Short mmCIF file of C-alpha atoms in Angstrom, two decimals:
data_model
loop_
_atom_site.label_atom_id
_atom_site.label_comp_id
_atom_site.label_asym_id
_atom_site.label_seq_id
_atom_site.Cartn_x
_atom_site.Cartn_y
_atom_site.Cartn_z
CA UNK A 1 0.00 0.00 0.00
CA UNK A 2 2.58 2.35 0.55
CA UNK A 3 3.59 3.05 -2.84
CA UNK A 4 -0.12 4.94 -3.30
CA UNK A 5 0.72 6.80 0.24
CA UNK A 6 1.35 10.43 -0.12
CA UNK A 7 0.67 11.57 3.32
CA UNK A 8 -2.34 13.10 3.04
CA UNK A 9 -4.47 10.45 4.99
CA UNK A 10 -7.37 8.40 3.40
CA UNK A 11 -8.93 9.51 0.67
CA UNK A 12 -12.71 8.99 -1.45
CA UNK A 13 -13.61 5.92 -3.68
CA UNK A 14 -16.37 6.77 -5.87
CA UNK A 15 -18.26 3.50 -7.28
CA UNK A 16 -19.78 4.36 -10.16
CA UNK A 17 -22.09 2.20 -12.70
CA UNK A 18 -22.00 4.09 -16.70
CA UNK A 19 -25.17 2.96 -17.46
CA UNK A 20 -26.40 0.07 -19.87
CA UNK A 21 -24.35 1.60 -22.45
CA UNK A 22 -25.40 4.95 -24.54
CA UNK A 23 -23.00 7.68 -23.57
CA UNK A 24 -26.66 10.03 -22.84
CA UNK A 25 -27.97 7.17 -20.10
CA UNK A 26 -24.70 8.36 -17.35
CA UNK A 27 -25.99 10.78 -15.26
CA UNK A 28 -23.81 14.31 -14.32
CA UNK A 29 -22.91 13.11 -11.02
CA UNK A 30 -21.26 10.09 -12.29
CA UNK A 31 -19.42 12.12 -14.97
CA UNK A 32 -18.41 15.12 -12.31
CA UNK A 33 -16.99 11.75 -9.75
CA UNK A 34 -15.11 10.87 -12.61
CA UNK A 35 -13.82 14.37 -13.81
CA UNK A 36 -12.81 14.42 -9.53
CA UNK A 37 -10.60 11.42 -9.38
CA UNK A 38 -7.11 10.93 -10.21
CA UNK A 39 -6.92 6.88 -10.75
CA UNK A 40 -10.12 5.16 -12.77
CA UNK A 41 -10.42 1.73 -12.39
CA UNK A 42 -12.72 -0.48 -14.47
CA UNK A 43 -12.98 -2.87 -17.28
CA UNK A 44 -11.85 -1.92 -20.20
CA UNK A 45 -15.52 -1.93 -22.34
CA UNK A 46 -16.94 0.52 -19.52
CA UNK A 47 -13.65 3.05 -20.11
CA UNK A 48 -14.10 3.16 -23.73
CA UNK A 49 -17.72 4.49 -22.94
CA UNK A 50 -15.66 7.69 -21.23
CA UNK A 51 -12.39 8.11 -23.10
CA UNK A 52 -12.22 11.45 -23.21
CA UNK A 53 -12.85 12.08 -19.41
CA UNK A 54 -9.58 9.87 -18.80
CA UNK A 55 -7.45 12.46 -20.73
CA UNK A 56 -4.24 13.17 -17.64
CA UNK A 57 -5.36 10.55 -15.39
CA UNK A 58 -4.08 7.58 -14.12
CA UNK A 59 -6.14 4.81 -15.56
CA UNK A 60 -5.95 1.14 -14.77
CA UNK A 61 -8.00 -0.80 -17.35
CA UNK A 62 -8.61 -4.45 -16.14
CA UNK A 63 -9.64 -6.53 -18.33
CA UNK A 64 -8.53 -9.17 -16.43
CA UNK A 65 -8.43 -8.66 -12.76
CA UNK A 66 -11.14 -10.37 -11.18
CA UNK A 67 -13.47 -8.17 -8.91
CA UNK A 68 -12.35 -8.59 -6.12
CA UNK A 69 -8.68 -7.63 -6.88
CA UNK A 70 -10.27 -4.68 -8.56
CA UNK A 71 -12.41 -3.66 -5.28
CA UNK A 72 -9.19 -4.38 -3.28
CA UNK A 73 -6.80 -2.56 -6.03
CA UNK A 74 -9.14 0.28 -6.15
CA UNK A 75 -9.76 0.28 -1.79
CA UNK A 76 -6.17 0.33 -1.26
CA UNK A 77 -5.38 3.02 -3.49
CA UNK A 78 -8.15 5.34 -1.98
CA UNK A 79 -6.97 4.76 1.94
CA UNK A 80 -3.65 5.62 0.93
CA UNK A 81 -5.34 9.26 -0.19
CA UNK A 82 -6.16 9.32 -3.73
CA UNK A 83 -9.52 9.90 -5.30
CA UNK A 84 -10.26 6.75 -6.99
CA UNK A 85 -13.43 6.15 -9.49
CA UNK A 86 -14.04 2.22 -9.92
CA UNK A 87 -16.53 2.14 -12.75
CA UNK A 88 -18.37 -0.39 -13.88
CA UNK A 89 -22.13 -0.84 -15.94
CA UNK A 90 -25.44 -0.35 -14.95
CA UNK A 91 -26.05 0.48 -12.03
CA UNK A 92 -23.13 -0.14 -9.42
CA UNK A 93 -25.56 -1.00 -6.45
CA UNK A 94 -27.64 -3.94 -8.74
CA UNK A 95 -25.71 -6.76 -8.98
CA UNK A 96 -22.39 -4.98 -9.45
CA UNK A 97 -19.58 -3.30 -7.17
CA UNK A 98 -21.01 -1.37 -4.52
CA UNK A 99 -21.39 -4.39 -2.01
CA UNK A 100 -18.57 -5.87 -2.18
CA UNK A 101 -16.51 -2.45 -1.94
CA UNK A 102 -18.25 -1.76 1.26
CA UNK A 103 -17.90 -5.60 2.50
CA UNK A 104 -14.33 -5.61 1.76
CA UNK A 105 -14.00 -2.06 3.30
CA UNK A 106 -16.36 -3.28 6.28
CA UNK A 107 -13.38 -6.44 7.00
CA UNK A 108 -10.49 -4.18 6.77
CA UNK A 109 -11.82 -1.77 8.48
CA UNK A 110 -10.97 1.17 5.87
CA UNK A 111 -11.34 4.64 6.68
CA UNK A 112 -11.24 6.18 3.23
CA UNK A 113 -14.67 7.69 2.06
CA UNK A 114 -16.93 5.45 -0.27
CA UNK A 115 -19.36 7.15 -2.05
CA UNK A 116 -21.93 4.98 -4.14
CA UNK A 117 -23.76 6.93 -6.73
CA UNK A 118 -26.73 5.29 -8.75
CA UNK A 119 -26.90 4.63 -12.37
CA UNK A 120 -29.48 3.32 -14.69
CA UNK A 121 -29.62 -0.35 -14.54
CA UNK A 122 -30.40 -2.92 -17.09
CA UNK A 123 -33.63 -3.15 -15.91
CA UNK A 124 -34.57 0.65 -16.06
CA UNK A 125 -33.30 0.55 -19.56
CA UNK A 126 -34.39 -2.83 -20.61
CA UNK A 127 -37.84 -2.20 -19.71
CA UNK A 128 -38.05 1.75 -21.15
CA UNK A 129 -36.69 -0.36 -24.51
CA UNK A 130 -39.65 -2.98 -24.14
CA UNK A 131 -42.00 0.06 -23.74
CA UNK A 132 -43.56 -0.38 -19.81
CA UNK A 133 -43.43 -3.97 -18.34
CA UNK A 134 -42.66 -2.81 -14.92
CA UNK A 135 -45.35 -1.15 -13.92
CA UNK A 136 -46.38 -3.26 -11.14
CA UNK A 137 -44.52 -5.08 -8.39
CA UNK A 138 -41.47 -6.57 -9.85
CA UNK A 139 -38.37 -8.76 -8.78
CA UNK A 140 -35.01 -9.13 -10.33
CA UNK A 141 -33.39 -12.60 -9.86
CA UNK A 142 -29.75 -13.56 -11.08
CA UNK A 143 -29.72 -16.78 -12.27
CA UNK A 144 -26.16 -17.28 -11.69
CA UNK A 145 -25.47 -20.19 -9.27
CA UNK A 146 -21.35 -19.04 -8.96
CA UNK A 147 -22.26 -17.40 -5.66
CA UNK A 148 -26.12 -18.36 -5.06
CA UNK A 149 -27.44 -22.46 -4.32
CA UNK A 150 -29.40 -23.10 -6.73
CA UNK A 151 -32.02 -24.18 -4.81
CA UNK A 152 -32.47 -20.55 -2.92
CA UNK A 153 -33.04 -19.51 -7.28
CA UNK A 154 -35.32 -21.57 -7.24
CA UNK A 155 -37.64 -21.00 -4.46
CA UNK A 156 -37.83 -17.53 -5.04
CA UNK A 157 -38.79 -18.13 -9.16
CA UNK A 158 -41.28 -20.21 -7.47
CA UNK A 159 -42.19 -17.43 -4.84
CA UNK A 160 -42.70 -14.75 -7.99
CA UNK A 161 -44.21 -16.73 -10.28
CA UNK A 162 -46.67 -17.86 -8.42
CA UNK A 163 -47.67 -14.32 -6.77
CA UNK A 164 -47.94 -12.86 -10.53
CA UNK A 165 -44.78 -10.47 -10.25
CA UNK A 166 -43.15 -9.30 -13.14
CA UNK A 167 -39.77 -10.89 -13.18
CA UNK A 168 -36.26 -9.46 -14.68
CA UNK A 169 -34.23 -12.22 -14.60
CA UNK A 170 -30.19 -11.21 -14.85
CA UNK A 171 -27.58 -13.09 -16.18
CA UNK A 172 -29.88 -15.35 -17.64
CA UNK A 173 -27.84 -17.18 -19.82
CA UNK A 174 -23.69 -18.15 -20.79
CA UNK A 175 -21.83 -20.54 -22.65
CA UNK A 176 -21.72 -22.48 -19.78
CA UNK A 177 -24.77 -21.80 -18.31
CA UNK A 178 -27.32 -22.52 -20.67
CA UNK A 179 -29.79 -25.10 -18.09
CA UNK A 180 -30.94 -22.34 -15.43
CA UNK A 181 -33.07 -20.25 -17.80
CA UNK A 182 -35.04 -23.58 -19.24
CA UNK A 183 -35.93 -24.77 -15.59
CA UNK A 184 -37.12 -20.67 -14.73
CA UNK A 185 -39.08 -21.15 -18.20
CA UNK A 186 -40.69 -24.66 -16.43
CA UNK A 187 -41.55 -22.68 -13.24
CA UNK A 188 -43.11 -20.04 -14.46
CA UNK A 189 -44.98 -22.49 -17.07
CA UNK A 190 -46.32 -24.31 -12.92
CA UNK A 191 -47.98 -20.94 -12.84
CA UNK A 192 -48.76 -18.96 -15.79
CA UNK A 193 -50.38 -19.06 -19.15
CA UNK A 194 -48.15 -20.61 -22.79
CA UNK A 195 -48.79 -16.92 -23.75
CA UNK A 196 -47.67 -15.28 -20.99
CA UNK A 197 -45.60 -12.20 -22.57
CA UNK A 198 -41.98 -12.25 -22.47
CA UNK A 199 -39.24 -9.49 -22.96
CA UNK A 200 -35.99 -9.89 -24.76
CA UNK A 201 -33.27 -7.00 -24.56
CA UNK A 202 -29.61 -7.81 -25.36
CA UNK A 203 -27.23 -5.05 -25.32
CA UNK A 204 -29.69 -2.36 -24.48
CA UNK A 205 -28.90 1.13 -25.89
CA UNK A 206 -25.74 -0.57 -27.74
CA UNK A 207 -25.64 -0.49 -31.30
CA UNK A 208 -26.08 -4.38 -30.99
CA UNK A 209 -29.36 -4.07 -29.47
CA UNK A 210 -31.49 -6.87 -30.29
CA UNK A 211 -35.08 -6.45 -28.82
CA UNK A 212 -37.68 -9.36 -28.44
CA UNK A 213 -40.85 -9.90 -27.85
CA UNK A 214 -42.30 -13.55 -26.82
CA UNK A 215 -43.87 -15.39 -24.66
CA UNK A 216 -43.00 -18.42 -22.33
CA UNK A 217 -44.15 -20.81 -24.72
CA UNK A 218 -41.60 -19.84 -27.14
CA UNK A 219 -38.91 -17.49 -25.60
CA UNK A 220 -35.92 -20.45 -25.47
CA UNK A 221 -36.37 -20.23 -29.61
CA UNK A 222 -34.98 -16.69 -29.16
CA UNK A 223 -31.60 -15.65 -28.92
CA UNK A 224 -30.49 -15.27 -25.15
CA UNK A 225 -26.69 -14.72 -24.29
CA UNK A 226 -24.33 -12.39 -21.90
CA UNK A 227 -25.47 -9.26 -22.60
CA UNK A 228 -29.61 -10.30 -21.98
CA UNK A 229 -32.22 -9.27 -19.54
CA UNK A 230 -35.10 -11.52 -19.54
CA UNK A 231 -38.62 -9.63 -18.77
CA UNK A 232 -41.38 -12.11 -17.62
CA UNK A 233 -44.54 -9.87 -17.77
CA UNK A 234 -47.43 -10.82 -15.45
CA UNK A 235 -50.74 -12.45 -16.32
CA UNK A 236 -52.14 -8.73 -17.42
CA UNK A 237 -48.81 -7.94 -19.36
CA UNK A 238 -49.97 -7.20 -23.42
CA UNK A 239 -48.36 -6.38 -26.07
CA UNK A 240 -49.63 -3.44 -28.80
CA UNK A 241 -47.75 -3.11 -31.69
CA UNK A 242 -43.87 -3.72 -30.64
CA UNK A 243 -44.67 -2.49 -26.61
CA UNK A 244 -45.04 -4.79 -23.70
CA UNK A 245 -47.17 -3.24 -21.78
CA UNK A 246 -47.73 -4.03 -17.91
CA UNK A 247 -51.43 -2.07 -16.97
CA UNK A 248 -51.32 -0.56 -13.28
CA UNK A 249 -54.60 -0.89 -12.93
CA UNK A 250 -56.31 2.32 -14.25
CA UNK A 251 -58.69 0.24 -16.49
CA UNK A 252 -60.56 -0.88 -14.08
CA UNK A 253 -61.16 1.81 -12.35
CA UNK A 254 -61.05 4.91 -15.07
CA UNK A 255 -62.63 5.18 -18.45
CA UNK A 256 -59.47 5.30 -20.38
CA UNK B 1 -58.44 17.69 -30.48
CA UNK B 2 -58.74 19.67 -33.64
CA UNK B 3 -56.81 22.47 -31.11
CA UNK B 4 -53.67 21.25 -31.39
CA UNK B 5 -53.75 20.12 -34.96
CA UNK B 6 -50.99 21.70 -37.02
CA UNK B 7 -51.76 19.22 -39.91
CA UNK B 8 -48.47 17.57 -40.08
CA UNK B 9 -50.03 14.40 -39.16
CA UNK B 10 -49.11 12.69 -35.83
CA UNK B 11 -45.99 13.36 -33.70
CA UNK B 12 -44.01 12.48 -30.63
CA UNK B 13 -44.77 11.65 -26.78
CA UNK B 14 -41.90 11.22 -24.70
CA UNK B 15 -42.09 10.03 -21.51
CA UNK B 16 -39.60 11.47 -19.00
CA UNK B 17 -38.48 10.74 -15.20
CA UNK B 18 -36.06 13.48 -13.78
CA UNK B 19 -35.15 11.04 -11.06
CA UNK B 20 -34.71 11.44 -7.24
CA UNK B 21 -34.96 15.40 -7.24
CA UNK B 22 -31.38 16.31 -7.36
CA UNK B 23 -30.66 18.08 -10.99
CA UNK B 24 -27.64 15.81 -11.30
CA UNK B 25 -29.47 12.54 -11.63
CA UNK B 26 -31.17 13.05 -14.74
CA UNK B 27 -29.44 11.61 -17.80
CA UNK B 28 -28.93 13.54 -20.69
CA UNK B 29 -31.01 12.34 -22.75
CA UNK B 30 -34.13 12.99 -20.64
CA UNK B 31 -32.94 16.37 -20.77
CA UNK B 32 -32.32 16.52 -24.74
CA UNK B 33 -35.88 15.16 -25.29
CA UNK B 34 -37.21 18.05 -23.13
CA UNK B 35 -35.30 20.63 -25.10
CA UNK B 36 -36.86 18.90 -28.80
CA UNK B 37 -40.27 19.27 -27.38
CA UNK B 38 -42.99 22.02 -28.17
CA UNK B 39 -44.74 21.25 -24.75
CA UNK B 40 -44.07 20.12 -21.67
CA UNK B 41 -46.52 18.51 -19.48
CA UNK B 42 -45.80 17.66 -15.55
CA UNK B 43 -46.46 18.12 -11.93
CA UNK B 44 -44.65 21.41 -11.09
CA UNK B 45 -42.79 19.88 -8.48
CA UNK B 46 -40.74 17.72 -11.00
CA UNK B 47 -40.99 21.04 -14.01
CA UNK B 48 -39.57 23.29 -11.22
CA UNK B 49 -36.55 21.59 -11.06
CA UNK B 50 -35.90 22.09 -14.83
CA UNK B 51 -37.22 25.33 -14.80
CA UNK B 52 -34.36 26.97 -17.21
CA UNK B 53 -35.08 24.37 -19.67
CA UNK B 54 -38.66 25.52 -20.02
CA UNK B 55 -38.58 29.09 -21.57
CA UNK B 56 -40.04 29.25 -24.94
CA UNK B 57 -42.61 26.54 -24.50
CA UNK B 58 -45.75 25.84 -23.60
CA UNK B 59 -45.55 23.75 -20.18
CA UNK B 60 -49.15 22.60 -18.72
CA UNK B 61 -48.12 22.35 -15.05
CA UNK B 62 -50.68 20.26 -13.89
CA UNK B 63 -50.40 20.39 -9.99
CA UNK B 64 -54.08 19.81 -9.88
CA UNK B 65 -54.44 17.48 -12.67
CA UNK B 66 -55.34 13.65 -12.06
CA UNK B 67 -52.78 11.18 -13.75
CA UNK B 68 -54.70 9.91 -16.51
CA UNK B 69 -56.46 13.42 -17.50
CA UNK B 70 -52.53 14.09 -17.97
CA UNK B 71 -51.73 11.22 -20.05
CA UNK B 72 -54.94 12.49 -22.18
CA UNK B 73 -53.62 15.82 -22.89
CA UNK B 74 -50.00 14.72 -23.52
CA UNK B 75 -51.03 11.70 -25.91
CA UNK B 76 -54.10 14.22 -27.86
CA UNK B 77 -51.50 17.25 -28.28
CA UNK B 78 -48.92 14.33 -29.55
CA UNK B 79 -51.03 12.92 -32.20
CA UNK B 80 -52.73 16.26 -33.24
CA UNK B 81 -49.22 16.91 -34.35
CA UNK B 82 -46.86 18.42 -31.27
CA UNK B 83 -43.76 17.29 -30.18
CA UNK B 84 -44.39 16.94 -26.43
CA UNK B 85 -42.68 16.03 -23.17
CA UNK B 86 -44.41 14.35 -19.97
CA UNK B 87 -42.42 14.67 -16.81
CA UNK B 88 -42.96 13.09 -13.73
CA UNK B 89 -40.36 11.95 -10.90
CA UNK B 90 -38.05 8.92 -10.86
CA UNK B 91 -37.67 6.54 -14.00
CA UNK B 92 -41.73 7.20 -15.34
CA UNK B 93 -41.52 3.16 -16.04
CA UNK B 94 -41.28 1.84 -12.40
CA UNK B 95 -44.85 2.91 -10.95
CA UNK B 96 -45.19 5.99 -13.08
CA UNK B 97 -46.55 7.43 -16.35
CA UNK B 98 -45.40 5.32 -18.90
CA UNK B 99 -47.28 2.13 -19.03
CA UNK B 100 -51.00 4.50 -18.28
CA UNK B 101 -49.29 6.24 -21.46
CA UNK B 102 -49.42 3.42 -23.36
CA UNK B 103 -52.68 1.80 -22.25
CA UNK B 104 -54.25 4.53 -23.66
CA UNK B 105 -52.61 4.83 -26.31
CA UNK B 106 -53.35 1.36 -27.37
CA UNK B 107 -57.21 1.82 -26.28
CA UNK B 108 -57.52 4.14 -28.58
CA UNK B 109 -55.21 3.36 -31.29
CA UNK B 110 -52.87 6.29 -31.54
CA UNK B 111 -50.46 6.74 -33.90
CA UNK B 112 -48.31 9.11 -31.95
CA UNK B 113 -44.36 8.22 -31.40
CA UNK B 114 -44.02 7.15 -28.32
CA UNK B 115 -40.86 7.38 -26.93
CA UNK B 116 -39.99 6.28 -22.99
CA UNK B 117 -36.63 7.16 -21.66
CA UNK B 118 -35.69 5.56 -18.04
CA UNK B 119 -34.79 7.13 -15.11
CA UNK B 120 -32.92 6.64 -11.72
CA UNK B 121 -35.85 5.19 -9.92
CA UNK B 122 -36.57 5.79 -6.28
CA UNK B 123 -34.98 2.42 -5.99
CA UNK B 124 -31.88 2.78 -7.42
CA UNK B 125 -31.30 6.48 -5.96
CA UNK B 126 -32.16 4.96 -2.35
CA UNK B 127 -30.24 2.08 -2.66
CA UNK B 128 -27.38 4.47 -3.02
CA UNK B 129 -27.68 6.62 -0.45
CA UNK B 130 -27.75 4.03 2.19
CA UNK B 131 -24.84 2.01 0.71
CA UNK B 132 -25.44 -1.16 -0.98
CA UNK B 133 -28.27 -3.13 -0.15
CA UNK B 134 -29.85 -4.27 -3.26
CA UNK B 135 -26.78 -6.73 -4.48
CA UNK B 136 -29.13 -9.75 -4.11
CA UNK B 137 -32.28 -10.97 -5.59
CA UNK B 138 -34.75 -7.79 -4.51
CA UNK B 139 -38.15 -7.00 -5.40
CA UNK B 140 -40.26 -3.71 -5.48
CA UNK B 141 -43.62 -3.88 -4.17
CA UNK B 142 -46.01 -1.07 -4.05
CA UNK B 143 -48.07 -0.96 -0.68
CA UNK B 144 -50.58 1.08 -2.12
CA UNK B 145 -53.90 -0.64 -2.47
CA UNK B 146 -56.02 1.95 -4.79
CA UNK B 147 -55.56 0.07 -7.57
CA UNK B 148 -54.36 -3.40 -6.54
CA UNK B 149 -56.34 -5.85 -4.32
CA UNK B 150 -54.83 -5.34 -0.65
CA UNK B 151 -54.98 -9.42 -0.56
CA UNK B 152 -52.76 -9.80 -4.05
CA UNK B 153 -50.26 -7.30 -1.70
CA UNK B 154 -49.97 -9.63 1.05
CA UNK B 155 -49.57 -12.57 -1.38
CA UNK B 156 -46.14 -10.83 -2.63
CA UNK B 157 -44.77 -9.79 0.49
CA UNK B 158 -45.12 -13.28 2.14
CA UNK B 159 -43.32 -14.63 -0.86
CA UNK B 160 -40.76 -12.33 -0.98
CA UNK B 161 -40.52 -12.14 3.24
CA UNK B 162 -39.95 -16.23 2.93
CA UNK B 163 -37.81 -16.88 -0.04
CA UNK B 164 -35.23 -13.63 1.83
CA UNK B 165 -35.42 -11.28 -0.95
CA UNK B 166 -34.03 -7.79 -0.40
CA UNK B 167 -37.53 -5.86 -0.66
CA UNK B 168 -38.12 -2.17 -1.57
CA UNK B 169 -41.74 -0.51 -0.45
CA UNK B 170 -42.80 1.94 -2.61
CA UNK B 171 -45.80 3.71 -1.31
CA UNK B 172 -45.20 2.59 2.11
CA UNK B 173 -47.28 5.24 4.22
CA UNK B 174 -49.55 8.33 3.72
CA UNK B 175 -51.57 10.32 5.86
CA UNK B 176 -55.08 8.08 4.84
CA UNK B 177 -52.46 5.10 4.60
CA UNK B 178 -50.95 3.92 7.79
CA UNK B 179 -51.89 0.14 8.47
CA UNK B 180 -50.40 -1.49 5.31
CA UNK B 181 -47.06 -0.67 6.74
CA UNK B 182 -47.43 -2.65 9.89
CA UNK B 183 -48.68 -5.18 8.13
CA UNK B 184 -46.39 -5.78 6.13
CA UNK B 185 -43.94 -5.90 9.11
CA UNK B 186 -45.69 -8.28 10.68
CA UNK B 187 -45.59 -10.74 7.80
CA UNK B 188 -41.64 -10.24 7.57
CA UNK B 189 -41.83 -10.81 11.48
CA UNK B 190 -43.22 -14.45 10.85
CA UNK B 191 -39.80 -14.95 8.54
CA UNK B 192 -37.20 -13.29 9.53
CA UNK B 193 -35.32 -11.93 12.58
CA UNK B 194 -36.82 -8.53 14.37
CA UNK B 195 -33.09 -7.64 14.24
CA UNK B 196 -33.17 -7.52 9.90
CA UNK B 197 -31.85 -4.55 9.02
CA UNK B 198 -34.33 -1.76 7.24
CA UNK B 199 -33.05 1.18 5.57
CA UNK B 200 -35.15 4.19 5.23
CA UNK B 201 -34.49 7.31 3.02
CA UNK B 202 -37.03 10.33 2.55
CA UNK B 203 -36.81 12.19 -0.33
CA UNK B 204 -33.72 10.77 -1.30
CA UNK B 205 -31.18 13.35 -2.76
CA UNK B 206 -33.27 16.61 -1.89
CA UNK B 207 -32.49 19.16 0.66
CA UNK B 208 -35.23 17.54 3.16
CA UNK B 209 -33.03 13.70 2.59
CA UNK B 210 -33.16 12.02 6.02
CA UNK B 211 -31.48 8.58 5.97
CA UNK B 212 -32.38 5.71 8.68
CA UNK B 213 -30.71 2.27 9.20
CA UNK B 214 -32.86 0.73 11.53
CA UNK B 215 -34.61 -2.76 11.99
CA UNK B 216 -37.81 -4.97 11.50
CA UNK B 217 -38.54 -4.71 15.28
CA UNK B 218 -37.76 -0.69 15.39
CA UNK B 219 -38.94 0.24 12.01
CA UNK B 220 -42.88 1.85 13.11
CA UNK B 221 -40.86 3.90 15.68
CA UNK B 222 -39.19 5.93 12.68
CA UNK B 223 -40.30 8.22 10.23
CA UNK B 224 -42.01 6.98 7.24
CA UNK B 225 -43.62 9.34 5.32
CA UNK B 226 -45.02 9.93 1.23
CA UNK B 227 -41.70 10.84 -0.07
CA UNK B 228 -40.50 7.33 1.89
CA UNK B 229 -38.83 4.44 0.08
CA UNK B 230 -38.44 1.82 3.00
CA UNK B 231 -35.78 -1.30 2.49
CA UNK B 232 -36.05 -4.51 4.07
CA UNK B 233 -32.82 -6.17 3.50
CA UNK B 234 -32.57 -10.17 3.42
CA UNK B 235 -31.11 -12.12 6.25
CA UNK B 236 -27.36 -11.34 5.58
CA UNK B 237 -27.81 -7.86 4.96
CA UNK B 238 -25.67 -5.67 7.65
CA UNK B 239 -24.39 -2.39 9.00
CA UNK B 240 -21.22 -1.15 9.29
CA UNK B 241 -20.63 2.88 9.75
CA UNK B 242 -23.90 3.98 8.53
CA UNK B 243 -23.62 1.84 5.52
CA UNK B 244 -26.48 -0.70 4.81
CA UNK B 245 -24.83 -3.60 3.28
CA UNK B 246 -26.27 -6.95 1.34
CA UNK B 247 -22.96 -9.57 0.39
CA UNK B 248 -23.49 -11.04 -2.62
CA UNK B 249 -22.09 -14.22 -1.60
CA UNK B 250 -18.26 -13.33 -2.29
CA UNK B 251 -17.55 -13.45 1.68
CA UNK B 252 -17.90 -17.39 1.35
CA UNK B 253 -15.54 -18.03 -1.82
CA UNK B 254 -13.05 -15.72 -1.26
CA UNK B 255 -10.19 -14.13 1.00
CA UNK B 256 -11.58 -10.28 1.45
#
């Protein structure tokens, strides 16, 4: 650590999600934390996003560090009183780098500030893509088992499907994962209608983008990779022309 | 509707959230879509915080307008020919505008653009002011019972209280609405520990912000209000400093 020490005491880590991907979905107080900091730290495909806000600073793309070397990396350098960004996508509190900064600063017992700032996750943008699927009470489940039983997954697919929430299910699908999303598909098919609508988004905002709509019957036809957020409507969810639409409950009670 | 006809044939409705309150959490290009449209049409509360971008228009502040007499106006003036902008708080597709917007829209078979750009949602923006709490599986359920059966609530919040989701509250108190809220407590009582940590934040990033890490046995004693988002984390979630923090799981695989 002391090769980052210069004196001064501990310094601020900013964690910092750059959206889903489109340089006009990162918010100004994400931009002005990174404009602050001397060191950015973040994977390389997130940096590109910001280039020219990296222009004189010290930057340490890592492509390959694994996140917790990055949370240490970018920890260490902030106790030892630099202003450190450690950017990732989305939104840095969903699923990303804000917990385990704070656990890992929580263990050590760092003193350097940590200040989290929100971003717009996939599912704010994935569902403003879709049209307005979350307009009701929703869940977001990872179905990555790397850090989760499987079983805990899987009672709580049971819990929403059966309780008619919309779901957003992250990190549906990898190369090697490719079993998780066709036993959600079976759970939700326990509980809800063939025609149940569905919501496809791969690289959201990207110039990739790929936007889907389906239904459970048929949404392991569609394409489903790394980049995906899965949007399980509930039993209300309709689609009109190329929106899924999620009503609140209006129509029922207003003449619309 | 012949008013606002300026015979070019139908044009554009986009639907806007300006976030938490502070100016700095709206993404740019919610702000670029209010600067293409003719007229703006929002609750002044949300229009006063982008009053500089407003000159030269026509805004409708509609403090006194109901929510779908709103969506009305902005989707007639839209398809008579306007460009137009409706504003409301947070990301207008997580319990907002946008889905009303469309159900309307695809009542009556507009032929209006209609364009929805996402927001940092009272979730996101909350999860970030107390720290990190959302890293796990979380869901957002609305304890508002207008326009959802009160019994469909309960439903979700034992699933979610059982299957230890991190749970956001939107709507969680108002002056007619104060039982739903210890309710709901109660059912997380009959699953979890009083000692579960709750996070509180009241209008999160505004000048009146008050933050509150508290617990499932405490939580009625604090204040809980309209502008309230209240957080139950899931069993691991903890406190250190006044940081509210949910492990994703690394803690168990890892040295951190």
């Amino acid at each position: 650590m002391e090769k980052y020490n210069n004196g001064n005491g501990p310094g601020t880590l900013y964690v910092i999600g750059t959206g889903p991907g489109a340089r006009d979905h990162i918010i100004p107080a994400a931009i002005e934390a990174i404009e602050r900091a001397d060191t950015i730290i973040g994977y390389s495909t997130y940096l590109d996003l910001i280039e020219e806000l990296l222009e004189g600073k010290e930057v340490i793309s890592s492509s390959m560090m694994k996140e917790v070397d990055r949370c240490r990396l970018s920890l260490e350098m902030a106790e030892s009183g630099k202003s450190v960004a450690l950017v990732s996508g989305g939104d840095a509190g969903i699923y990303a780098m804000a917990g385990l900064v704070l656990e890992m600063a929580s263990q050590n017992d760092f003193q350097a500030e940590i200040k989290i700032i929100p971003g717009i996750a996939a599912v704010n943008a994935c569902a403003a893509r879709l049209g307005a699927p979350l307009m009701h009470d929703f869940a977001a489940i990872s179905l990555s088992d790397l850090l989760t039983p499987w079983e805990t997954i899987v009672a709580r697919l049971e819990a929403t499907a059966s309780t008619d929430f919309v779901v957003a299910l992250y990190n549906p699908k990898s190369k090697r994962r490719t079993a998780q999303i066709a036993q959600a598909r079976e759970i939700f098919l326990k509980h809800r209608d063939p025609a149940n609508v569905v919501g496809i988004v791969t690289g959201a905002t990207r110039e990739n983008e790929v936007i889907t709509l389906t239904t459970l019957d048929k949404m392991l036809e569609c394409e489903i990779g790394m980049q995906s957020t899965v949007i399980i409507g509930n039993s209300k969810t309709f689609v009109w022309r190329d929106k899924m639409i999620t009503p609140r409950g209006y129509g029922e009670k207003y003449q619309l």
